[in-house]
PDB file of N, CA, C and O in Angstrom:
ATOM      1  N   MET P   1     -15.141  21.875  -4.062  1.00  0.00           N
ATOM      2  CA  MET P   1     -14.539  20.925  -3.876  1.00  0.00           C
ATOM      3  C   MET P   1     -15.544  19.385  -4.775  1.00  0.00           C
ATOM      4  O   MET P   1     -14.784  18.615  -4.720  1.00  0.00           O
ATOM      5  N   MET P   2     -16.261  19.483  -4.266  1.00  0.00           N
ATOM      6  CA  MET P   2     -17.164  17.615  -4.721  1.00  0.00           C
ATOM      7  C   MET P   2     -17.213  18.426  -5.845  1.00  0.00           C
ATOM      8  O   MET P   2     -16.656  16.558  -6.069  1.00  0.00           O
ATOM      9  N   SER P   3     -16.641  18.755  -6.817  1.00  0.00           N
ATOM     10  CA  SER P   3     -17.062  18.672  -8.108  1.00  0.00           C
ATOM     11  C   SER P   3     -16.251  18.926  -8.015  1.00  0.00           C
ATOM     12  O   SER P   3     -15.144  17.297  -9.539  1.00  0.00           O
ATOM     13  N   GLN P   4     -13.616  18.443  -7.871  1.00  0.00           N
ATOM     14  CA  GLN P   4     -12.693  18.121  -8.163  1.00  0.00           C
ATOM     15  C   GLN P   4     -13.165  17.277  -8.083  1.00  0.00           C
ATOM     16  O   GLN P   4     -12.093  16.096  -8.464  1.00  0.00           O
ATOM     17  N   PHE P   5     -13.744  16.090  -7.036  1.00  0.00           N
ATOM     18  CA  PHE P   5     -13.911  14.844  -6.318  1.00  0.00           C
ATOM     19  C   PHE P   5     -14.310  13.942  -7.425  1.00  0.00           C
ATOM     20  O   PHE P   5     -13.285  13.385  -7.991  1.00  0.00           O
ATOM     21  N   VAL P   6     -15.562  14.260  -8.109  1.00  0.00           N
ATOM     22  CA  VAL P   6     -16.326  13.564  -9.109  1.00  0.00           C
ATOM     23  C   VAL P   6     -15.072  13.904 -10.610  1.00  0.00           C
ATOM     24  O   VAL P   6     -14.826  13.122 -10.695  1.00  0.00           O
ATOM     25  N   GLN P   7     -14.523  14.848 -10.978  1.00  0.00           N
ATOM     26  CA  GLN P   7     -13.914  14.963 -11.516  1.00  0.00           C
ATOM     27  C   GLN P   7     -12.939  13.852 -11.594  1.00  0.00           C
ATOM     28  O   GLN P   7     -11.922  13.506 -12.785  1.00  0.00           O
ATOM     29  N   LYS P   8     -12.110  13.664 -10.196  1.00  0.00           N
ATOM     30  CA  LYS P   8     -11.227  13.118 -10.465  1.00  0.00           C
ATOM     31  C   LYS P   8     -11.315  11.885 -10.704  1.00  0.00           C
ATOM     32  O   LYS P   8     -10.719  10.745 -11.297  1.00  0.00           O
ATOM     33  N   LEU P   9     -12.498  11.427  -9.893  1.00  0.00           N
ATOM     34  CA  LEU P   9     -13.021  10.103 -10.048  1.00  0.00           C
ATOM     35  C   LEU P   9     -13.502   9.643 -11.624  1.00  0.00           C
ATOM     36  O   LEU P   9     -13.270   8.658 -12.739  1.00  0.00           O
ATOM     37  N   ASP P  10     -13.648  10.466 -12.340  1.00  0.00           N
ATOM     38  CA  ASP P  10     -14.313  10.634 -13.941  1.00  0.00           C
ATOM     39  C   ASP P  10     -12.439  10.592 -14.606  1.00  0.00           C
ATOM     40  O   ASP P  10     -12.317   9.861 -16.015  1.00  0.00           O
ATOM     41  N   ASP P  11     -11.847  10.785 -14.450  1.00  0.00           N
ATOM     42  CA  ASP P  11     -10.681  10.513 -14.091  1.00  0.00           C
ATOM     43  C   ASP P  11      -9.688   9.599 -14.555  1.00  0.00           C
ATOM     44  O   ASP P  11      -9.158   8.358 -15.322  1.00  0.00           O
ATOM     45  N   ASN P  12      -9.699   9.100 -13.466  1.00  0.00           N
ATOM     46  CA  ASN P  12      -9.777   7.641 -12.585  1.00  0.00           C
ATOM     47  C   ASN P  12     -10.321   6.577 -11.854  1.00  0.00           C
ATOM     48  O   ASN P  12      -9.703   7.834 -10.182  1.00  0.00           O
ATOM     49  N   PRO P  13     -11.172   5.970 -12.159  1.00  0.00           N
ATOM     50  CA  PRO P  13     -12.231   5.616 -11.474  1.00  0.00           C
ATOM     51  C   PRO P  13     -11.067   4.457 -10.077  1.00  0.00           C
ATOM     52  O   PRO P  13     -12.506   4.100  -8.795  1.00  0.00           O
ATOM     53  N   ASP P  14     -10.065   4.299 -10.462  1.00  0.00           N
ATOM     54  CA  ASP P  14      -9.457   2.866  -9.701  1.00  0.00           C
ATOM     55  C   ASP P  14      -9.398   4.257  -8.003  1.00  0.00           C
ATOM     56  O   ASP P  14      -8.128   3.718  -6.829  1.00  0.00           O
ATOM     57  N   VAL P  15      -9.109   5.370  -7.763  1.00  0.00           N
ATOM     58  CA  VAL P  15      -9.001   6.138  -7.174  1.00  0.00           C
ATOM     59  C   VAL P  15     -10.257   5.770  -5.568  1.00  0.00           C
ATOM     60  O   VAL P  15      -9.400   5.720  -4.938  1.00  0.00           O
ATOM     61  N   ILE P  16     -11.404   5.396  -5.785  1.00  0.00           N
ATOM     62  CA  ILE P  16     -12.277   5.238  -4.857  1.00  0.00           C
ATOM     63  C   ILE P  16     -12.200   3.418  -4.819  1.00  0.00           C
ATOM     64  O   ILE P  16     -11.340   3.730  -3.119  1.00  0.00           O
ATOM     65  N   GLU P  17     -11.355   2.198  -5.032  1.00  0.00           N
ATOM     66  CA  GLU P  17     -10.244   1.505  -4.855  1.00  0.00           C
ATOM     67  C   GLU P  17     -10.041   1.714  -4.249  1.00  0.00           C
ATOM     68  O   GLU P  17      -9.220   0.813  -2.813  1.00  0.00           O
ATOM     69  N   GLU P  18      -8.106   2.351  -4.276  1.00  0.00           N
ATOM     70  CA  GLU P  18      -7.521   3.006  -3.616  1.00  0.00           C
ATOM     71  C   GLU P  18      -7.693   3.591  -2.252  1.00  0.00           C
ATOM     72  O   GLU P  18      -6.923   3.551  -0.725  1.00  0.00           O
ATOM     73  N   LEU P  19      -8.836   4.559  -2.736  1.00  0.00           N
ATOM     74  CA  LEU P  19      -9.045   5.166  -0.511  1.00  0.00           C
ATOM     75  C   LEU P  19      -9.639   4.388   0.282  1.00  0.00           C
ATOM     76  O   LEU P  19      -9.110   4.248   1.441  1.00  0.00           O
ATOM     77  N   LEU P  20     -10.014   3.317  -0.283  1.00  0.00           N
ATOM     78  CA  LEU P  20     -11.465   2.360   0.505  1.00  0.00           C
ATOM     79  C   LEU P  20      -9.793   1.240   0.776  1.00  0.00           C
ATOM     80  O   LEU P  20     -10.394   1.251   2.372  1.00  0.00           O
ATOM     81  N   SER P  21      -9.670   0.650   0.474  1.00  0.00           N
ATOM     82  CA  SER P  21      -8.133   0.142   0.207  1.00  0.00           C
ATOM     83  C   SER P  21      -7.205   0.821   1.995  1.00  0.00           C
ATOM     84  O   SER P  21      -6.748  -0.282   2.582  1.00  0.00           O
ATOM     85  N   ASP P  22      -7.316   1.896   1.581  1.00  0.00           N
ATOM     86  CA  ASP P  22      -6.226   2.633   2.548  1.00  0.00           C
ATOM     87  C   ASP P  22      -6.800   3.020   3.723  1.00  0.00           C
ATOM     88  O   ASP P  22      -6.652   2.977   5.211  1.00  0.00           O
ATOM     89  N   SER P  23      -8.359   2.926   3.269  1.00  0.00           N
ATOM     90  CA  SER P  23      -9.505   3.262   4.922  1.00  0.00           C
ATOM     91  C   SER P  23      -9.474   2.239   5.150  1.00  0.00           C
ATOM     92  O   SER P  23      -9.967   2.023   7.065  1.00  0.00           O
ATOM     93  N   GLU P  24      -8.858   0.226   4.939  1.00  0.00           N
ATOM     94  CA  GLU P  24      -8.834  -1.023   6.001  1.00  0.00           C
ATOM     95  C   GLU P  24      -8.027  -1.160   5.517  1.00  0.00           C
ATOM     96  O   GLU P  24      -7.981  -2.108   6.878  1.00  0.00           O
ATOM     97  N   LYS P  25      -6.158  -0.679   5.718  1.00  0.00           N
ATOM     98  CA  LYS P  25      -5.057  -1.208   5.432  1.00  0.00           C
ATOM     99  C   LYS P  25      -4.752  -0.787   7.066  1.00  0.00           C
ATOM    100  O   LYS P  25      -4.923   0.007   6.934  1.00  0.00           O
ATOM    101  N   PRO P  26      -4.223  -1.968   8.248  1.00  0.00           N
ATOM    102  CA  PRO P  26      -4.218  -0.836   8.764  1.00  0.00           C
ATOM    103  C   PRO P  26      -2.855  -0.531   8.742  1.00  0.00           C
ATOM    104  O   PRO P  26      -1.312  -0.600   8.423  1.00  0.00           O
ATOM    105  N   LEU P  27      -2.221   0.152   9.580  1.00  0.00           N
ATOM    106  CA  LEU P  27      -0.668   0.486  10.149  1.00  0.00           C
ATOM    107  C   LEU P  27      -0.206  -0.164  10.057  1.00  0.00           C
ATOM    108  O   LEU P  27       0.974   0.618   9.177  1.00  0.00           O
ATOM    109  N   TYR P  28       0.349  -1.116  10.932  1.00  0.00           N
ATOM    110  CA  TYR P  28       1.576  -1.851  10.931  1.00  0.00           C
ATOM    111  C   TYR P  28       0.102  -3.217  10.882  1.00  0.00           C
ATOM    112  O   TYR P  28      -1.131  -3.063  11.592  1.00  0.00           O
ATOM    113  N   GLY P  29       1.291  -4.550  11.279  1.00  0.00           N
ATOM    114  CA  GLY P  29       0.780  -5.663  11.455  1.00  0.00           C
ATOM    115  C   GLY P  29       0.229  -5.863  12.129  1.00  0.00           C
ATOM    116  O   GLY P  29       1.117  -5.612  13.641  1.00  0.00           O
ATOM    117  N   GLY P  30      -0.650  -6.369  12.740  1.00  0.00           N
ATOM    118  CA  GLY P  30      -0.984  -6.328  14.394  1.00  0.00           C
ATOM    119  C   GLY P  30      -2.476  -4.969  15.122  1.00  0.00           C
ATOM    120  O   GLY P  30      -3.116  -4.973  16.103  1.00  0.00           O
ATOM    121  N   CYS P  31      -1.659  -3.841  14.270  1.00  0.00           N
ATOM    122  CA  CYS P  31      -2.605  -2.296  14.646  1.00  0.00           C
ATOM    123  C   CYS P  31      -3.269  -2.543  14.086  1.00  0.00           C
ATOM    124  O   CYS P  31      -4.846  -2.811  13.393  1.00  0.00           O
ATOM    125  N   SER P  32      -4.945  -2.634  15.311  1.00  0.00           N
ATOM    126  CA  SER P  32      -6.450  -2.554  15.293  1.00  0.00           C
ATOM    127  C   SER P  32      -6.576  -0.269  15.939  1.00  0.00           C
ATOM    128  O   SER P  32      -7.274  -0.574  15.148  1.00  0.00           O
ATOM    129  N   ASN P  33      -5.828   0.372  16.642  1.00  0.00           N
ATOM    130  CA  ASN P  33      -5.947   1.928  17.001  1.00  0.00           C
ATOM    131  C   ASN P  33      -6.217   2.239  14.905  1.00  0.00           C
ATOM    132  O   ASN P  33      -6.868   3.882  14.701  1.00  0.00           O
ATOM    133  N   TYR P  34      -5.310   1.997  13.686  1.00  0.00           N
ATOM    134  CA  TYR P  34      -4.823   3.214  12.782  1.00  0.00           C
ATOM    135  C   TYR P  34      -5.364   2.485  11.544  1.00  0.00           C
ATOM    136  O   TYR P  34      -4.988   0.718  12.111  1.00  0.00           O
ATOM    137  N   THR P  35      -5.116   3.504  11.239  1.00  0.00           N
ATOM    138  CA  THR P  35      -5.364   2.556   9.555  1.00  0.00           C
ATOM    139  C   THR P  35      -4.109   3.626   8.380  1.00  0.00           C
ATOM    140  O   THR P  35      -4.129   4.533   9.186  1.00  0.00           O
ATOM    141  N   LYS P  36      -4.442   3.359   7.294  1.00  0.00           N
ATOM    142  CA  LYS P  36      -3.193   3.516   6.623  1.00  0.00           C
ATOM    143  C   LYS P  36      -3.427   5.421   5.962  1.00  0.00           C
ATOM    144  O   LYS P  36      -3.013   6.838   6.263  1.00  0.00           O
ATOM    145  N   LEU P  37      -4.855   5.942   6.120  1.00  0.00           N
ATOM    146  CA  LEU P  37      -6.117   6.401   5.476  1.00  0.00           C
ATOM    147  C   LEU P  37      -5.591   7.736   6.283  1.00  0.00           C
ATOM    148  O   LEU P  37      -5.794   8.705   6.723  1.00  0.00           O
ATOM    149  N   ALA P  38      -6.477   6.942   7.162  1.00  0.00           N
ATOM    150  CA  ALA P  38      -6.825   7.349   9.294  1.00  0.00           C
ATOM    151  C   ALA P  38      -5.505   8.652   9.753  1.00  0.00           C
ATOM    152  O   ALA P  38      -5.340   9.931  10.522  1.00  0.00           O
ATOM    153  N   ASP P  39      -4.349   6.900   9.632  1.00  0.00           N
ATOM    154  CA  ASP P  39      -2.696   7.838  10.262  1.00  0.00           C
ATOM    155  C   ASP P  39      -2.216   9.479   9.289  1.00  0.00           C
ATOM    156  O   ASP P  39      -2.026  10.464   9.989  1.00  0.00           O
ATOM    157  N   VAL P  40      -2.209   9.085   8.400  1.00  0.00           N
ATOM    158  CA  VAL P  40      -1.911  10.510   7.402  1.00  0.00           C
ATOM    159  C   VAL P  40      -2.911  11.559   6.905  1.00  0.00           C
ATOM    160  O   VAL P  40      -2.110  12.119   7.457  1.00  0.00           O
ATOM    161  N   LEU P  41      -3.982  11.259   7.642  1.00  0.00           N
ATOM    162  CA  LEU P  41      -5.168  12.577   7.623  1.00  0.00           C
ATOM    163  C   LEU P  41      -4.810  12.894   9.200  1.00  0.00           C
ATOM    164  O   LEU P  41      -5.004  14.310   8.532  1.00  0.00           O
ATOM    165  N   LYS P  42      -4.535  12.676  10.024  1.00  0.00           N
ATOM    166  CA  LYS P  42      -4.112  12.705  11.321  1.00  0.00           C
ATOM    167  C   LYS P  42      -2.905  13.670  11.301  1.00  0.00           C
ATOM    168  O   LYS P  42      -3.155  14.705  12.183  1.00  0.00           O
ATOM    169  N   LEU P  43      -2.637  13.296  10.818  1.00  0.00           N
ATOM    170  CA  LEU P  43      -0.437  13.772  10.386  1.00  0.00           C
ATOM    171  C   LEU P  43      -0.717  14.687  10.058  1.00  0.00           C
ATOM    172  O   LEU P  43      -0.251  15.526  10.215  1.00  0.00           O
ATOM    173  N   TYR P  44      -1.045  14.731   8.970  1.00  0.00           N
ATOM    174  CA  TYR P  44      -1.782  15.862   7.993  1.00  0.00           C
ATOM    175  C   TYR P  44      -2.005  17.231   8.877  1.00  0.00           C
ATOM    176  O   TYR P  44      -1.733  18.720   8.081  1.00  0.00           O
ATOM    177  N   ASN P  45      -2.783  16.864   9.418  1.00  0.00           N
ATOM    178  CA  ASN P  45      -3.779  17.971   9.723  1.00  0.00           C
ATOM    179  C   ASN P  45      -2.635  18.742  10.516  1.00  0.00           C
ATOM    180  O   ASN P  45      -3.330  20.032  10.519  1.00  0.00           O
ATOM    181  N   SER P  46      -2.314  17.979  11.180  1.00  0.00           N
ATOM    182  CA  SER P  46      -1.406  18.467  13.014  1.00  0.00           C
ATOM    183  C   SER P  46      -0.760  19.493  11.515  1.00  0.00           C
ATOM    184  O   SER P  46       0.214  20.400  11.962  1.00  0.00           O
ATOM    185  N   LYS P  47       0.032  18.593  10.878  1.00  0.00           N
ATOM    186  CA  LYS P  47       1.311  19.832   9.654  1.00  0.00           C
ATOM    187  C   LYS P  47       0.520  20.763   9.472  1.00  0.00           C
ATOM    188  O   LYS P  47       1.519  21.687   9.714  1.00  0.00           O
ATOM    189  N   VAL P  48      -0.727  21.013   8.913  1.00  0.00           N
ATOM    190  CA  VAL P  48      -1.041  22.834   8.997  1.00  0.00           C
ATOM    191  C   VAL P  48      -1.304  22.685   9.753  1.00  0.00           C
ATOM    192  O   VAL P  48      -1.470  24.471  10.097  1.00  0.00           O
ATOM    193  N   ALA P  49      -1.885  22.873  11.120  1.00  0.00           N
ATOM    194  CA  ALA P  49      -2.125  23.370  12.000  1.00  0.00           C
ATOM    195  C   ALA P  49      -1.404  24.008  12.620  1.00  0.00           C
ATOM    196  O   ALA P  49      -1.327  24.767  13.186  1.00  0.00           O
ATOM    197  N   HIS P  50       0.034  23.737  12.416  1.00  0.00           N
ATOM    198  CA  HIS P  50       0.998  23.936  13.671  1.00  0.00           C
ATOM    199  C   HIS P  50       2.413  24.399  12.208  1.00  0.00           C
ATOM    200  O   HIS P  50       3.232  25.032  13.182  1.00  0.00           O
ATOM    201  N   SER P  51       1.724  24.616  11.292  1.00  0.00           N
ATOM    202  CA  SER P  51       2.577  24.996  10.002  1.00  0.00           C
ATOM    203  C   SER P  51       4.001  24.310   9.873  1.00  0.00           C
ATOM    204  O   SER P  51       4.884  25.266   9.619  1.00  0.00           O
ATOM    205  N   TRP P  52       4.335  23.304  10.220  1.00  0.00           N
ATOM    206  CA  TRP P  52       5.530  22.884   9.911  1.00  0.00           C
ATOM    207  C   TRP P  52       5.399  22.575   7.947  1.00  0.00           C
ATOM    208  O   TRP P  52       4.869  22.782   7.329  1.00  0.00           O
ATOM    209  N   THR P  53       6.517  22.965   7.919  1.00  0.00           N
ATOM    210  CA  THR P  53       7.360  22.444   6.892  1.00  0.00           C
ATOM    211  C   THR P  53       7.516  21.291   5.887  1.00  0.00           C
ATOM    212  O   THR P  53       7.228  21.096   6.698  1.00  0.00           O
ATOM    213  N   ASP P  54       7.059  21.594   5.079  1.00  0.00           N
ATOM    214  CA  ASP P  54       7.195  20.235   4.181  1.00  0.00           C
ATOM    215  C   ASP P  54       8.922  19.577   4.039  1.00  0.00           C
ATOM    216  O   ASP P  54       8.288  18.358   4.695  1.00  0.00           O
ATOM    217  N   LYS P  55       9.445  20.197   4.918  1.00  0.00           N
ATOM    218  CA  LYS P  55      10.837  19.511   5.570  1.00  0.00           C
ATOM    219  C   LYS P  55      11.097  18.733   6.510  1.00  0.00           C
ATOM    220  O   LYS P  55      11.300  17.258   7.334  1.00  0.00           O
ATOM    221  N   SER P  56       9.876  19.841   6.948  1.00  0.00           N
ATOM    222  CA  SER P  56      10.516  19.151   9.097  1.00  0.00           C
ATOM    223  C   SER P  56       8.977  17.825   8.779  1.00  0.00           C
ATOM    224  O   SER P  56       9.392  16.816   9.684  1.00  0.00           O
ATOM    225  N   PHE P  57       7.808  17.831   7.765  1.00  0.00           N
ATOM    226  CA  PHE P  57       7.520  17.070   7.873  1.00  0.00           C
ATOM    227  C   PHE P  57       7.376  15.515   7.480  1.00  0.00           C
ATOM    228  O   PHE P  57       7.323  14.935   8.020  1.00  0.00           O
ATOM    229  N   THR P  58       8.670  15.922   6.736  1.00  0.00           N
ATOM    230  CA  THR P  58       8.831  14.649   5.923  1.00  0.00           C
ATOM    231  C   THR P  58       9.801  14.087   6.658  1.00  0.00           C
ATOM    232  O   THR P  58       9.959  12.699   7.050  1.00  0.00           O
ATOM    233  N   ALA P  59      10.865  15.535   7.842  1.00  0.00           N
ATOM    234  CA  ALA P  59      11.702  14.606   8.931  1.00  0.00           C
ATOM    235  C   ALA P  59      10.656  13.259   9.875  1.00  0.00           C
ATOM    236  O   ALA P  59      11.647  12.365  10.385  1.00  0.00           O
ATOM    237  N   LEU P  60       9.431  13.851  10.563  1.00  0.00           N
ATOM    238  CA  LEU P  60       8.424  13.456  11.316  1.00  0.00           C
ATOM    239  C   LEU P  60       8.275  11.861  10.752  1.00  0.00           C
ATOM    240  O   LEU P  60       8.466  10.934  11.364  1.00  0.00           O
ATOM    241  N   LEU P  61       7.601  12.397   8.997  1.00  0.00           N
ATOM    242  CA  LEU P  61       7.411  10.305   8.977  1.00  0.00           C
ATOM    243  C   LEU P  61       8.463   9.699   8.878  1.00  0.00           C
ATOM    244  O   LEU P  61       8.040   9.051   8.898  1.00  0.00           O
ATOM    245  N   GLU P  62      10.103  10.223   8.027  1.00  0.00           N
ATOM    246  CA  GLU P  62      10.859   9.167   8.633  1.00  0.00           C
ATOM    247  C   GLU P  62      11.475   8.704   9.460  1.00  0.00           C
ATOM    248  O   GLU P  62      12.461   7.845   9.688  1.00  0.00           O
ATOM    249  N   LEU P  63      11.394   9.937  10.796  1.00  0.00           N
ATOM    250  CA  LEU P  63      11.728   9.086  12.540  1.00  0.00           C
ATOM    251  C   LEU P  63      10.795   8.096  12.875  1.00  0.00           C
ATOM    252  O   LEU P  63      10.564   7.118  13.099  1.00  0.00           O
ATOM    253  N   LEU P  64       9.317   8.245  12.323  1.00  0.00           N
ATOM    254  CA  LEU P  64       7.791   7.369  12.940  1.00  0.00           C
ATOM    255  C   LEU P  64       7.571   6.050  11.876  1.00  0.00           C
ATOM    256  O   LEU P  64       8.726   5.601  12.928  1.00  0.00           O
ATOM    257  N   ILE P  65       8.483   6.128  10.378  1.00  0.00           N
ATOM    258  CA  ILE P  65       8.648   5.046   9.845  1.00  0.00           C
ATOM    259  C   ILE P  65      10.026   3.849  10.549  1.00  0.00           C
ATOM    260  O   ILE P  65      10.603   3.026  10.583  1.00  0.00           O
ATOM    261  N   ASP P  66      10.980   4.476  11.321  1.00  0.00           N
ATOM    262  CA  ASP P  66      12.542   3.697  12.218  1.00  0.00           C
ATOM    263  C   ASP P  66      11.604   3.348  13.316  1.00  0.00           C
ATOM    264  O   ASP P  66      11.711   2.133  13.480  1.00  0.00           O
ATOM    265  N   ILE P  67      10.518   4.019  14.169  1.00  0.00           N
ATOM    266  CA  ILE P  67      10.401   3.699  15.299  1.00  0.00           C
ATOM    267  C   ILE P  67       8.717   2.662  15.484  1.00  0.00           C
ATOM    268  O   ILE P  67       8.789   1.882  16.026  1.00  0.00           O
ATOM    269  N   LEU P  68       8.324   2.951  14.383  1.00  0.00           N
ATOM    270  CA  LEU P  68       7.006   1.339  14.140  1.00  0.00           C
ATOM    271  C   LEU P  68       7.989   0.717  13.810  1.00  0.00           C
ATOM    272  O   LEU P  68       9.649   0.352  12.708  1.00  0.00           O
ATOM    273  N   PRO P  69       6.793  -0.167  13.626  1.00  0.00           N
ATOM    274  CA  PRO P  69       7.847  -2.010  12.982  1.00  0.00           C
ATOM    275  C   PRO P  69       7.880  -1.766  12.123  1.00  0.00           C
ATOM    276  O   PRO P  69       7.083  -0.761  11.080  1.00  0.00           O
ATOM    277  N   SER P  70       8.966  -2.395  11.265  1.00  0.00           N
ATOM    278  CA  SER P  70       9.177  -2.704   9.715  1.00  0.00           C
ATOM    279  C   SER P  70       8.456  -2.309   8.737  1.00  0.00           C
ATOM    280  O   SER P  70       8.106  -2.535   8.137  1.00  0.00           O
ATOM    281  N   ASP P  71       6.669  -3.427   9.023  1.00  0.00           N
ATOM    282  CA  ASP P  71       6.046  -3.814   7.823  1.00  0.00           C
ATOM    283  C   ASP P  71       4.573  -2.517   7.909  1.00  0.00           C
ATOM    284  O   ASP P  71       3.714  -2.666   7.256  1.00  0.00           O
ATOM    285  N   ASN P  72       5.234  -0.919   8.573  1.00  0.00           N
ATOM    286  CA  ASN P  72       4.164  -0.350   8.241  1.00  0.00           C
ATOM    287  C   ASN P  72       4.196   0.397   6.745  1.00  0.00           C
ATOM    288  O   ASN P  72       4.647   0.069   6.367  1.00  0.00           O
ATOM    289  N   VAL P  73       3.200   0.858   6.499  1.00  0.00           N
ATOM    290  CA  VAL P  73       2.689   1.618   5.793  1.00  0.00           C
ATOM    291  C   VAL P  73       2.482   3.396   5.337  1.00  0.00           C
ATOM    292  O   VAL P  73       2.098   3.815   4.322  1.00  0.00           O
ATOM    293  N   LEU P  74       3.416   3.809   6.396  1.00  0.00           N
ATOM    294  CA  LEU P  74       3.687   5.153   6.441  1.00  0.00           C
ATOM    295  C   LEU P  74       3.928   5.624   5.276  1.00  0.00           C
ATOM    296  O   LEU P  74       5.200   4.734   4.520  1.00  0.00           O
ATOM    297  N   PRO P  75       3.461   7.213   4.926  1.00  0.00           N
ATOM    298  CA  PRO P  75       4.686   7.805   3.446  1.00  0.00           C
ATOM    299  C   PRO P  75       5.708   8.048   3.464  1.00  0.00           C
ATOM    300  O   PRO P  75       5.875   8.290   5.479  1.00  0.00           O
ATOM    301  N   SER P  76       6.476   7.850   2.831  1.00  0.00           N
ATOM    302  CA  SER P  76       8.355   8.908   3.121  1.00  0.00           C
ATOM    303  C   SER P  76       8.072  10.073   3.440  1.00  0.00           C
ATOM    304  O   SER P  76       9.476   9.965   3.692  1.00  0.00           O
ATOM    305  N   SER P  77       7.377  10.551   2.892  1.00  0.00           N
ATOM    306  CA  SER P  77       7.554  12.045   2.412  1.00  0.00           C
ATOM    307  C   SER P  77       6.322  12.926   2.539  1.00  0.00           C
ATOM    308  O   SER P  77       5.104  11.849   2.190  1.00  0.00           O
ATOM    309  N   THR P  78       7.032  13.920   2.467  1.00  0.00           N
ATOM    310  CA  THR P  78       5.602  15.008   1.993  1.00  0.00           C
ATOM    311  C   THR P  78       4.684  14.901   1.148  1.00  0.00           C
ATOM    312  O   THR P  78       3.505  14.043   0.744  1.00  0.00           O
ATOM    313  N   TYR P  79       5.547  14.379   0.162  1.00  0.00           N
ATOM    314  CA  TYR P  79       5.004  14.434  -1.328  1.00  0.00           C
ATOM    315  C   TYR P  79       4.191  13.564  -1.307  1.00  0.00           C
ATOM    316  O   TYR P  79       2.985  12.819  -2.051  1.00  0.00           O
ATOM    317  N   ASN P  80       5.094  12.740  -1.471  1.00  0.00           N
ATOM    318  CA  ASN P  80       3.689  11.141  -0.811  1.00  0.00           C
ATOM    319  C   ASN P  80       2.024  10.870  -0.166  1.00  0.00           C
ATOM    320  O   ASN P  80       1.200  10.402   0.063  1.00  0.00           O
ATOM    321  N   ALA P  81       2.425  11.819   1.234  1.00  0.00           N
ATOM    322  CA  ALA P  81       1.627  11.661   1.391  1.00  0.00           C
ATOM    323  C   ALA P  81       0.407  12.916   0.792  1.00  0.00           C
ATOM    324  O   ALA P  81      -1.331  12.512   0.933  1.00  0.00           O
ATOM    325  N   LYS P  82       0.706  13.638   0.788  1.00  0.00           N
ATOM    326  CA  LYS P  82       0.241  14.379  -0.731  1.00  0.00           C
ATOM    327  C   LYS P  82      -0.572  14.150  -1.782  1.00  0.00           C
ATOM    328  O   LYS P  82      -1.768  14.348  -1.553  1.00  0.00           O
ATOM    329  N   LYS P  83       0.704  13.055  -2.321  1.00  0.00           N
ATOM    330  CA  LYS P  83       0.034  12.324  -3.276  1.00  0.00           C
ATOM    331  C   LYS P  83      -0.966  11.300  -3.102  1.00  0.00           C
ATOM    332  O   LYS P  83      -2.392  10.856  -3.811  1.00  0.00           O
ATOM    333  N   MET P  84      -1.863  10.829  -1.521  1.00  0.00           N
ATOM    334  CA  MET P  84      -1.917   9.983  -1.408  1.00  0.00           C
ATOM    335  C   MET P  84      -3.699  10.354  -1.078  1.00  0.00           C
ATOM    336  O   MET P  84      -4.696   9.871  -1.489  1.00  0.00           O
ATOM    337  N   LEU P  85      -3.018  12.137  -0.572  1.00  0.00           N
ATOM    338  CA  LEU P  85      -4.734  12.947  -0.137  1.00  0.00           C
ATOM    339  C   LEU P  85      -5.172  13.110  -1.218  1.00  0.00           C
ATOM    340  O   LEU P  85      -6.455  13.420  -1.057  1.00  0.00           O
ATOM    341  N   SER P  86      -4.998  13.702  -1.949  1.00  0.00           N
ATOM    342  CA  SER P  86      -5.099  14.218  -3.221  1.00  0.00           C
ATOM    343  C   SER P  86      -5.464  13.519  -4.508  1.00  0.00           C
ATOM    344  O   SER P  86      -5.894  12.342  -3.819  1.00  0.00           O
TER     345      SER P  86
END
């Protein structure tokens, strides 16, 4: 796993900057409990732990985006969440 991470860094050094940015970016303005990266990781861990389909996870993300303030930074689909985490 570590070698894959190092390879990813060699191929695209901006990955670290993007991960650091996502780890500091609040989920929405004024939110101090969750960052974009932390929230997506927690949600994705729930998806895996409970065997949610990609379709059901996308539906959950869409619902949360609708519920949260309009300036939230949640990804809008399973594809975008996976892309962010990989």
